[in-house]
Coordinates of C-alpha atoms and ligand atoms in Angstrom, one line a residue:
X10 CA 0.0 0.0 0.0
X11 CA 1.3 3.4 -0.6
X12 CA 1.7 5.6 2.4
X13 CA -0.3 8.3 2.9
X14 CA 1.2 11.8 2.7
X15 CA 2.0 13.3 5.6
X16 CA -0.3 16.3 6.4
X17 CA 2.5 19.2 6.9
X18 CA 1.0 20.6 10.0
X19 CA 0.2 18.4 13.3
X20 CA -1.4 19.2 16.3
X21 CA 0.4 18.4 19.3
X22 CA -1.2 16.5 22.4
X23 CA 1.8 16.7 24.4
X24 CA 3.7 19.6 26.4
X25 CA 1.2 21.4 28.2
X26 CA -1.8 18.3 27.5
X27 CA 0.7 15.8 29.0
X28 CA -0.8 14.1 32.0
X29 CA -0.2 12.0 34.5
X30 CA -0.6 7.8 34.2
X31 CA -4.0 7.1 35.4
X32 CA -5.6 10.3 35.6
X33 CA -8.7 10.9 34.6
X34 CA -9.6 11.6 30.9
X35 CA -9.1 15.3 29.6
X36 CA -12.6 16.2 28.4
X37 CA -10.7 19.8 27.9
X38 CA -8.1 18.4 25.6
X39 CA -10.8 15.7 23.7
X40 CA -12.8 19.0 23.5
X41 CA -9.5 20.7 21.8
X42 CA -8.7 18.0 19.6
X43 CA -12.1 18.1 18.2
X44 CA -11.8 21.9 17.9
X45 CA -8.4 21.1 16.1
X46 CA -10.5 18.8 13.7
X47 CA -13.1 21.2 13.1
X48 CA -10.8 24.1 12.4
X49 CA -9.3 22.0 9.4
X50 CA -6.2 19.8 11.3
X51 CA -6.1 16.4 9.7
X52 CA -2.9 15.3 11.9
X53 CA -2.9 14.5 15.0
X54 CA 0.6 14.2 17.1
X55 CA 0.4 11.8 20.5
X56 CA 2.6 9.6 22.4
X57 CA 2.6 6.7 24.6
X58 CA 4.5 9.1 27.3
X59 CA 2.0 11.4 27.2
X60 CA -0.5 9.4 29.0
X61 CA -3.8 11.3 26.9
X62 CA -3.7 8.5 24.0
X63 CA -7.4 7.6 25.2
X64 CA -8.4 11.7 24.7
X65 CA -6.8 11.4 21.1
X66 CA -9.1 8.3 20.5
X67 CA -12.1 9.8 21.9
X68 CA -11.8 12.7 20.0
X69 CA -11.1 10.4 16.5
X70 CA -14.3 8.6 17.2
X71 CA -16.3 11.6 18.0
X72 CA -15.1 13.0 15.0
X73 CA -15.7 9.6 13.1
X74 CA -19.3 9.9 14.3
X75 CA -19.8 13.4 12.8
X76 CA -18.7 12.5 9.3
X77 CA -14.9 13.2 9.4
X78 CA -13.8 9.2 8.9
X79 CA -10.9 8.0 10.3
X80 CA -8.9 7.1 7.2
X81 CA -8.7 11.2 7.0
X82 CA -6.9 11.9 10.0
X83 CA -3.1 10.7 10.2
X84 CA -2.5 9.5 14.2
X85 CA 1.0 9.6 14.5
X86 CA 2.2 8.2 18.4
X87 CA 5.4 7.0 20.1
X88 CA 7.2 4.5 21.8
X89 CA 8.7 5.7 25.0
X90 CA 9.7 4.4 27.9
X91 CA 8.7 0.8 27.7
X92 CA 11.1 0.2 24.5
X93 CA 11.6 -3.1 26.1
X94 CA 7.9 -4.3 24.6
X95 CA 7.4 -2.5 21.6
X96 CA 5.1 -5.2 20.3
X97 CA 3.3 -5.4 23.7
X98 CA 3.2 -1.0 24.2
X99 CA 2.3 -0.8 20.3
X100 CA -1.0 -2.6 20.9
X101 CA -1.7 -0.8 24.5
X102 CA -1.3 2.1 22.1
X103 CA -4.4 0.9 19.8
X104 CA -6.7 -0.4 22.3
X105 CA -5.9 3.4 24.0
X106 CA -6.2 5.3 20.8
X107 CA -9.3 2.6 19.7
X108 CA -7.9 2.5 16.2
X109 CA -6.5 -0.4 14.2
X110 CA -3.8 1.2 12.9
X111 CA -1.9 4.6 13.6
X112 CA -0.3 6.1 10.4
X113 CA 3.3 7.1 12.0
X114 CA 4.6 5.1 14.7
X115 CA 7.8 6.6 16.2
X116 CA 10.5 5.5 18.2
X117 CA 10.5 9.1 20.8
X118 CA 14.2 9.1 21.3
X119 CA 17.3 7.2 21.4
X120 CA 18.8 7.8 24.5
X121 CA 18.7 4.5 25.7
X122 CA 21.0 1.1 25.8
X123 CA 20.7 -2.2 27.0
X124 CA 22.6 -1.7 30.3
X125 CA 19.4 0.9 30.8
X126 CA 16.4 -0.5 28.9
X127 CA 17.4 -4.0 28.0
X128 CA 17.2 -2.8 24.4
X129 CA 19.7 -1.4 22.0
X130 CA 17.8 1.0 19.2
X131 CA 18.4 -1.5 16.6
X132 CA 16.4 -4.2 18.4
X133 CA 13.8 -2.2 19.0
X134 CA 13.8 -0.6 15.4
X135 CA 13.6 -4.0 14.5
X136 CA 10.2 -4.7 16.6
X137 CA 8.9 -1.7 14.4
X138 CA 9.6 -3.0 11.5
X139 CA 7.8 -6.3 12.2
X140 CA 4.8 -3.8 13.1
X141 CA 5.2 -2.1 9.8
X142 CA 5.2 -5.1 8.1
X143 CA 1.9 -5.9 10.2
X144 CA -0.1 -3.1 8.2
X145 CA -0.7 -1.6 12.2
X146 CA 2.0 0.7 11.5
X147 CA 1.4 2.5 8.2
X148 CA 4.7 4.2 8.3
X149 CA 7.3 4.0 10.9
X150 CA 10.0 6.5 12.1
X151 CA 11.8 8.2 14.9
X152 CA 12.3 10.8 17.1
X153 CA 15.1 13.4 18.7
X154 CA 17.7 11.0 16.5
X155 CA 21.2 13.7 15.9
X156 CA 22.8 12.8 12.6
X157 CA 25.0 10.1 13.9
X158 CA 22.0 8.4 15.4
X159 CA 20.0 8.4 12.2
X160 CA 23.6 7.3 10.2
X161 CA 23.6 4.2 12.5
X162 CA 19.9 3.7 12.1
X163 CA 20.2 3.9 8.3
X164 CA 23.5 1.2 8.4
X165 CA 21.1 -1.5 9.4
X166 CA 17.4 -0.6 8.5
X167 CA 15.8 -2.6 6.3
X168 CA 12.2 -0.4 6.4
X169 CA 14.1 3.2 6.4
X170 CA 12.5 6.0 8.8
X171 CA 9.8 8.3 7.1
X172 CA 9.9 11.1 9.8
X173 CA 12.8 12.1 12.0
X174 CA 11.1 14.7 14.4
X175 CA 12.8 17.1 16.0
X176 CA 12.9 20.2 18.2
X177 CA 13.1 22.8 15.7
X178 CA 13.3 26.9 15.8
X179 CA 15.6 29.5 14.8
X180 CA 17.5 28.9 18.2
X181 CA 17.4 25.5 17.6
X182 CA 18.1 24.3 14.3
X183 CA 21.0 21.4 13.6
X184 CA 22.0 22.1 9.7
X185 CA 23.7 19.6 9.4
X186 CA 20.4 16.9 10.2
X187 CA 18.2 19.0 7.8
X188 CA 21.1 18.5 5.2
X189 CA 20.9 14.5 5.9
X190 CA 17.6 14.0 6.3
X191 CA 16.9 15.6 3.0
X192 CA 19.8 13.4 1.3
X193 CA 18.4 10.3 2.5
X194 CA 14.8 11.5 2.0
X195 CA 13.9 11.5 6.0
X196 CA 11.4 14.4 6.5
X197 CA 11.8 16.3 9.2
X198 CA 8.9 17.0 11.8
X199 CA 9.9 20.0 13.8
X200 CA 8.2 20.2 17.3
X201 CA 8.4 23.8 19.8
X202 CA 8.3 25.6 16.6
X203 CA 6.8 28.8 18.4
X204 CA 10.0 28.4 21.2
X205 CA 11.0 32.0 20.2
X206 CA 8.1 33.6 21.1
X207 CA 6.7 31.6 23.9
X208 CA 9.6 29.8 25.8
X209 CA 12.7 32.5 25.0
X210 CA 11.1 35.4 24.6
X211 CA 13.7 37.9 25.2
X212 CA 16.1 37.1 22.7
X213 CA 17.7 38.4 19.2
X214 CA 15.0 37.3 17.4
X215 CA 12.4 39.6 18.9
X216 CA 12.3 42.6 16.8
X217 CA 13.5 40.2 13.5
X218 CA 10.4 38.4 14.1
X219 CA 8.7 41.8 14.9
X220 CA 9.5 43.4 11.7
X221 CA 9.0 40.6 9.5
X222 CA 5.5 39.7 11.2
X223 CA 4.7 43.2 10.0
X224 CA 5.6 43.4 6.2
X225 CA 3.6 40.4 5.8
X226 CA 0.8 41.6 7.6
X227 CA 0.9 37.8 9.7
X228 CA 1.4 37.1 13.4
X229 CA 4.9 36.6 14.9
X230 CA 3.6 32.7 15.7
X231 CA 3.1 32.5 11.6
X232 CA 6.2 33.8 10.8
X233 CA 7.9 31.0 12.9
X234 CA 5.3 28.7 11.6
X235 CA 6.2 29.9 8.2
X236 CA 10.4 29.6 8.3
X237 CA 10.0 26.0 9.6
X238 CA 8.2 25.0 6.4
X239 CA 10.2 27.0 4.7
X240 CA 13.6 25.4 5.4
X241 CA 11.3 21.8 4.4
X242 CA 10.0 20.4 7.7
X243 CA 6.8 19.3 8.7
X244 CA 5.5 21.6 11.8
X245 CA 4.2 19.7 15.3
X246 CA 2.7 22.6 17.2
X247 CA -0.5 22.8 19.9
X248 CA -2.8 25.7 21.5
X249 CA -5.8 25.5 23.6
X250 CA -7.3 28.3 21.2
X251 CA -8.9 28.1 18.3
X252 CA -8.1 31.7 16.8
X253 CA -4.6 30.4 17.1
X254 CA -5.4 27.1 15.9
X255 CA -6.2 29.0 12.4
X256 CA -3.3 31.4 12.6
X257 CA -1.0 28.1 12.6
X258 CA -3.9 26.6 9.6
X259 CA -3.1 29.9 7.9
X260 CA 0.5 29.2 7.5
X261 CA -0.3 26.7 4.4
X262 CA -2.0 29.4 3.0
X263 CA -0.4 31.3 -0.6
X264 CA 2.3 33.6 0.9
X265 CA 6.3 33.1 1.3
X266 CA 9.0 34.8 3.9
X267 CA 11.7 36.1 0.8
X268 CA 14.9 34.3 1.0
X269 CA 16.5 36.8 2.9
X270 CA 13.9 36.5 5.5
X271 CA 14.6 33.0 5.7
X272 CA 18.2 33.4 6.2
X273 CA 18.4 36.4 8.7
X274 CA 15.7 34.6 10.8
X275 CA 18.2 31.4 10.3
X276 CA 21.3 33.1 11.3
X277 CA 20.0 35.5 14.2
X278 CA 18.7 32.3 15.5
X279 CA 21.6 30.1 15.2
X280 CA 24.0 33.0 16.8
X281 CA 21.5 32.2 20.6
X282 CA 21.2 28.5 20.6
X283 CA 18.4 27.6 23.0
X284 CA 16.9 23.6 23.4
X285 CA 13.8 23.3 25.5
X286 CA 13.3 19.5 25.2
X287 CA 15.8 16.5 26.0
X288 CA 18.2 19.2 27.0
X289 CA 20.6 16.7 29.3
X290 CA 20.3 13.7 26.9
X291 CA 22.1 16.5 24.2
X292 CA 24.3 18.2 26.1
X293 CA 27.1 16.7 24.9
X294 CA 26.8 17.1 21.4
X295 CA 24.8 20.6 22.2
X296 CA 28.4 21.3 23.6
X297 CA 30.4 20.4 20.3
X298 CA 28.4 22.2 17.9
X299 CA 29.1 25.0 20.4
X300 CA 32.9 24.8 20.5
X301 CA 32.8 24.6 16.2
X302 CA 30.6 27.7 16.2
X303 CA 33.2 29.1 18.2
X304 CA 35.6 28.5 16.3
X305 CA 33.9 30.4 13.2
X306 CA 33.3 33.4 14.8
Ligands
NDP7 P1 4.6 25.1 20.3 O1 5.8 25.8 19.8 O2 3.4 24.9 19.4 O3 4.1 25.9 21.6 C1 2.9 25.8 22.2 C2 2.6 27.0 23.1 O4 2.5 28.1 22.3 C3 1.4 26.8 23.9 O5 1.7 27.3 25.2 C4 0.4 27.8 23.2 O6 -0.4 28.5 24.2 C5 1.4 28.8 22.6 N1 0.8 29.4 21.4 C6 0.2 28.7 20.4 N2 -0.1 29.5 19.4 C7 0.3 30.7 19.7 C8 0.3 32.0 19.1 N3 -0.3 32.1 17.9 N4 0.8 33.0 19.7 C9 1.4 32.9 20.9 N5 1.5 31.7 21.6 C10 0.9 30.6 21.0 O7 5.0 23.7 20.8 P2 5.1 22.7 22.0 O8 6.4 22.9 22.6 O9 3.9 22.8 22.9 O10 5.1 21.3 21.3 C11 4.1 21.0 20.3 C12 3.9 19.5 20.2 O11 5.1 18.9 19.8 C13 3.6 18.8 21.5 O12 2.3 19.0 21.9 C14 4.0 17.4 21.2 O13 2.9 16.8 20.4 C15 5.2 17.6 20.3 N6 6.5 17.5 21.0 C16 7.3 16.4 20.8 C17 8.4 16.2 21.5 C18 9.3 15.0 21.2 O14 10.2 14.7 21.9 N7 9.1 14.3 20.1 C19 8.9 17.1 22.5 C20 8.0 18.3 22.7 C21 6.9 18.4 21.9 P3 -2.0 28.5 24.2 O15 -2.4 27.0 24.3 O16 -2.3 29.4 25.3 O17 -2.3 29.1 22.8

C-alpha cells in the first residue's frame, strides 16, 4: 500500500496536554482535539508518554461519528519508555487510541541502551519493522535521532525511517540533520516551533520576528510557523485556542517569507542557541556544535 502523505501541520497533544498515568480523561483536551479537527487539522501528534492516548481516540471517534472518517486523519504516536515491549506497548497504544492502525509510529528518542532498557535501538527498530510489516504501523520513524544516530539507524534498516522529528526553531536548528535528512529522503517533523516567542522570549529574534510579522501583515507565531516550512519540515505545534489554531492553519496558505527572511531569521537564530526538550540527553553534542561555532566566529 502506498503511504499516505503526511499532512504538513500536526497538532500536538503533548507539552502542556501531557498528563499523569491514570488520571482521569481530559474532556478539555478531547474537547481541543475536536476543535483542532473542526478548524481543518487532519494530523494528529500523540505519544505513549503522554498518557492522553485515550483523549486522542475519543476525539477520533467523536469526529468519526460526525462525518470526518478516520482514514482522514493521520495518528502519529510514540514508543517511549517501555522500548523493552514494543510489540506489547504498540498494541496498549491501539486499544488506548481505539484505532486499528496509527499512520506514524515513532520510536521518541534514542537515548537508551541495553545496560538501561534491556534494548539497543536496533532491536527495537527491529520490533517496528515487524509492526510495519503488520499493516498496524502505516509508516514508521523516529524521534530526537542527531545525525549520527540516524547514520547508525540507516546502516542497518531494512524499512528506512519516514519522519525524524525534531525540536526545531531559529535557536534551535542542527543544519547539518536537515542537510541529511533531505539526502536520504527522511522528512523532518519540527516540534516547539513557536519556542521564540513563547519559551525565550527575550532574545535576538524579537524585533526580527517583529519586523517581518509586519511586512507580511501575519502574526509573529506565523512567521515561525512559516520559516519552519520553509527550510522543508513538517511543523508539530498545539494551543488551547482556536483563533490560534487558524493562525497556525493559515501558514499553508499562498504567501512566502523572501529568502532573505529566511536566512536572517536562520542566522540571528543560530547566533543564541536555546533547546527546550531533552536538554541533558544532548548536552554533549549541544556542547560540540558549540565549540565549532566558536571557532567560526
Ligand atoms: P509550540 O511551539 O506549538 O508551543 C505551544 C505553546 O505556544 C502553547 O503554550 C500555546 O499556548 C502557545 N501558542 C500557540 N499558538 C500561539 C500563538 N499564535 N501566539 C502565541 N502563543 C501561541 O510547541 P510545544 O512545545 O507545545 O510542542 C508542540 C507539540 O510537539 C507537543 O504537543 C507534542 O505533540 C510535540 N512534542 C514532541 C516532542 C518529542 O520529543 N518528540 C517534545 C516536545 C513536543 P496556548 O495554548 O495558550 O495558545
Amino acid at each position: 500500500m502506498t503511504p499516505a502523505a503526511i499532512p504538513p501541520l500536526a497538532f500536538g497533544t503533548g507539552t502542556s496536554w501531557s498528563t499523569a498515568v491514570d488520571a482521569p480523561l481530559d474532556a478539555a483536551l478531547v474537547t481541543a482535539i475536536m476543535t483542532a479537527l473542526h478548524t481543518g487539522f487532519r494530523h494528529l501528534d500523540g505519544a505513549e508518554s503522554y498518557n492522553n492516548e485515550r483523549e486522542l481516540g475519543a476525539a477520533v471517534a467523536a469526529a468519526a461519528a460526525e462525518g470526518v472518517m478516520r482514514e482522514e486523519v493521520f495518528v502519529t504516536t510514540k514508543l517511549w519508555p517501555t522500548v523493552s515491549d514494543a510489540p506489547g506497548t504498540f498494541a496498549r497504544s491501539l486499544t488506548r487510541l481505539g484505532v486499528s492502525y496509527v499512520d506514524l509510529y515513532l520510536l521518541h528518542c534514542p537515548f537508551f541502551t541495553p545496560s538501561t532498557h534491556g534494548v539497543s535501538v536496533r532491536d527495537v527498530w527491529t520490533s517496528l519493522e515487524s509492526l510495519h510489516t503488520s499493516g498496524a504501523a502505516r509508516q514508521i520513524g523516529v524521534s530526537n535521532f542527531n545525525t549520527p544516530q540516524l547514520r547508525s539507524l540507516l546502516g542497518y534498516a531494512r524499512v528506512r525511517p519516514a519522519v525524524n522529528q525534531v525540536e526545531l526553531h531559529p535557536y534551535c536548528c542542527d543544519e547539518e540533520l536537515l542537510r541529511y535528512c533531505a539526502q536520504e529522503g527522511v522528512a523532518v517533523a519540527g516540534y516547539s516551533p513557536l519556542a521564540p516567542l513563547v519559551r525565550f522570549r527575550g532574545g535576538p529574534l524579537d524585533a526580527v520576528l517583529e519586523r517581518v510579522a509586519g511586512e507580511h501583515a501575519k502574526t509573529q507565531a506565523q512567521v515561525l510557523l512559516k520559516w519552519v516550512r520553509q527550510r522543508g519540515a513538517l511543523v508539530v505545534a498545539t494551543t488551547g485556542k482556536e483563533d490560534r489554531m487558524r493562525e497556525v492553519l493559515e501558514v499553508e496558505g499562498d504567501w512566502e517569507l523572501t529568502e532573505e527572511e529566511v536566512k536572517e531569521i536562520t542566522s540571528v537564530g543560530r547566533k543564541h542557541r536555546r533547546r527546550a526538550f531533552w536538554k541533558k540527553e544532548y548536552a554533549e553534542a549541544d556542547a560540540a556544535v558549540e565549540a565549532e561555532m566558536g571557532k567560526e566566529t
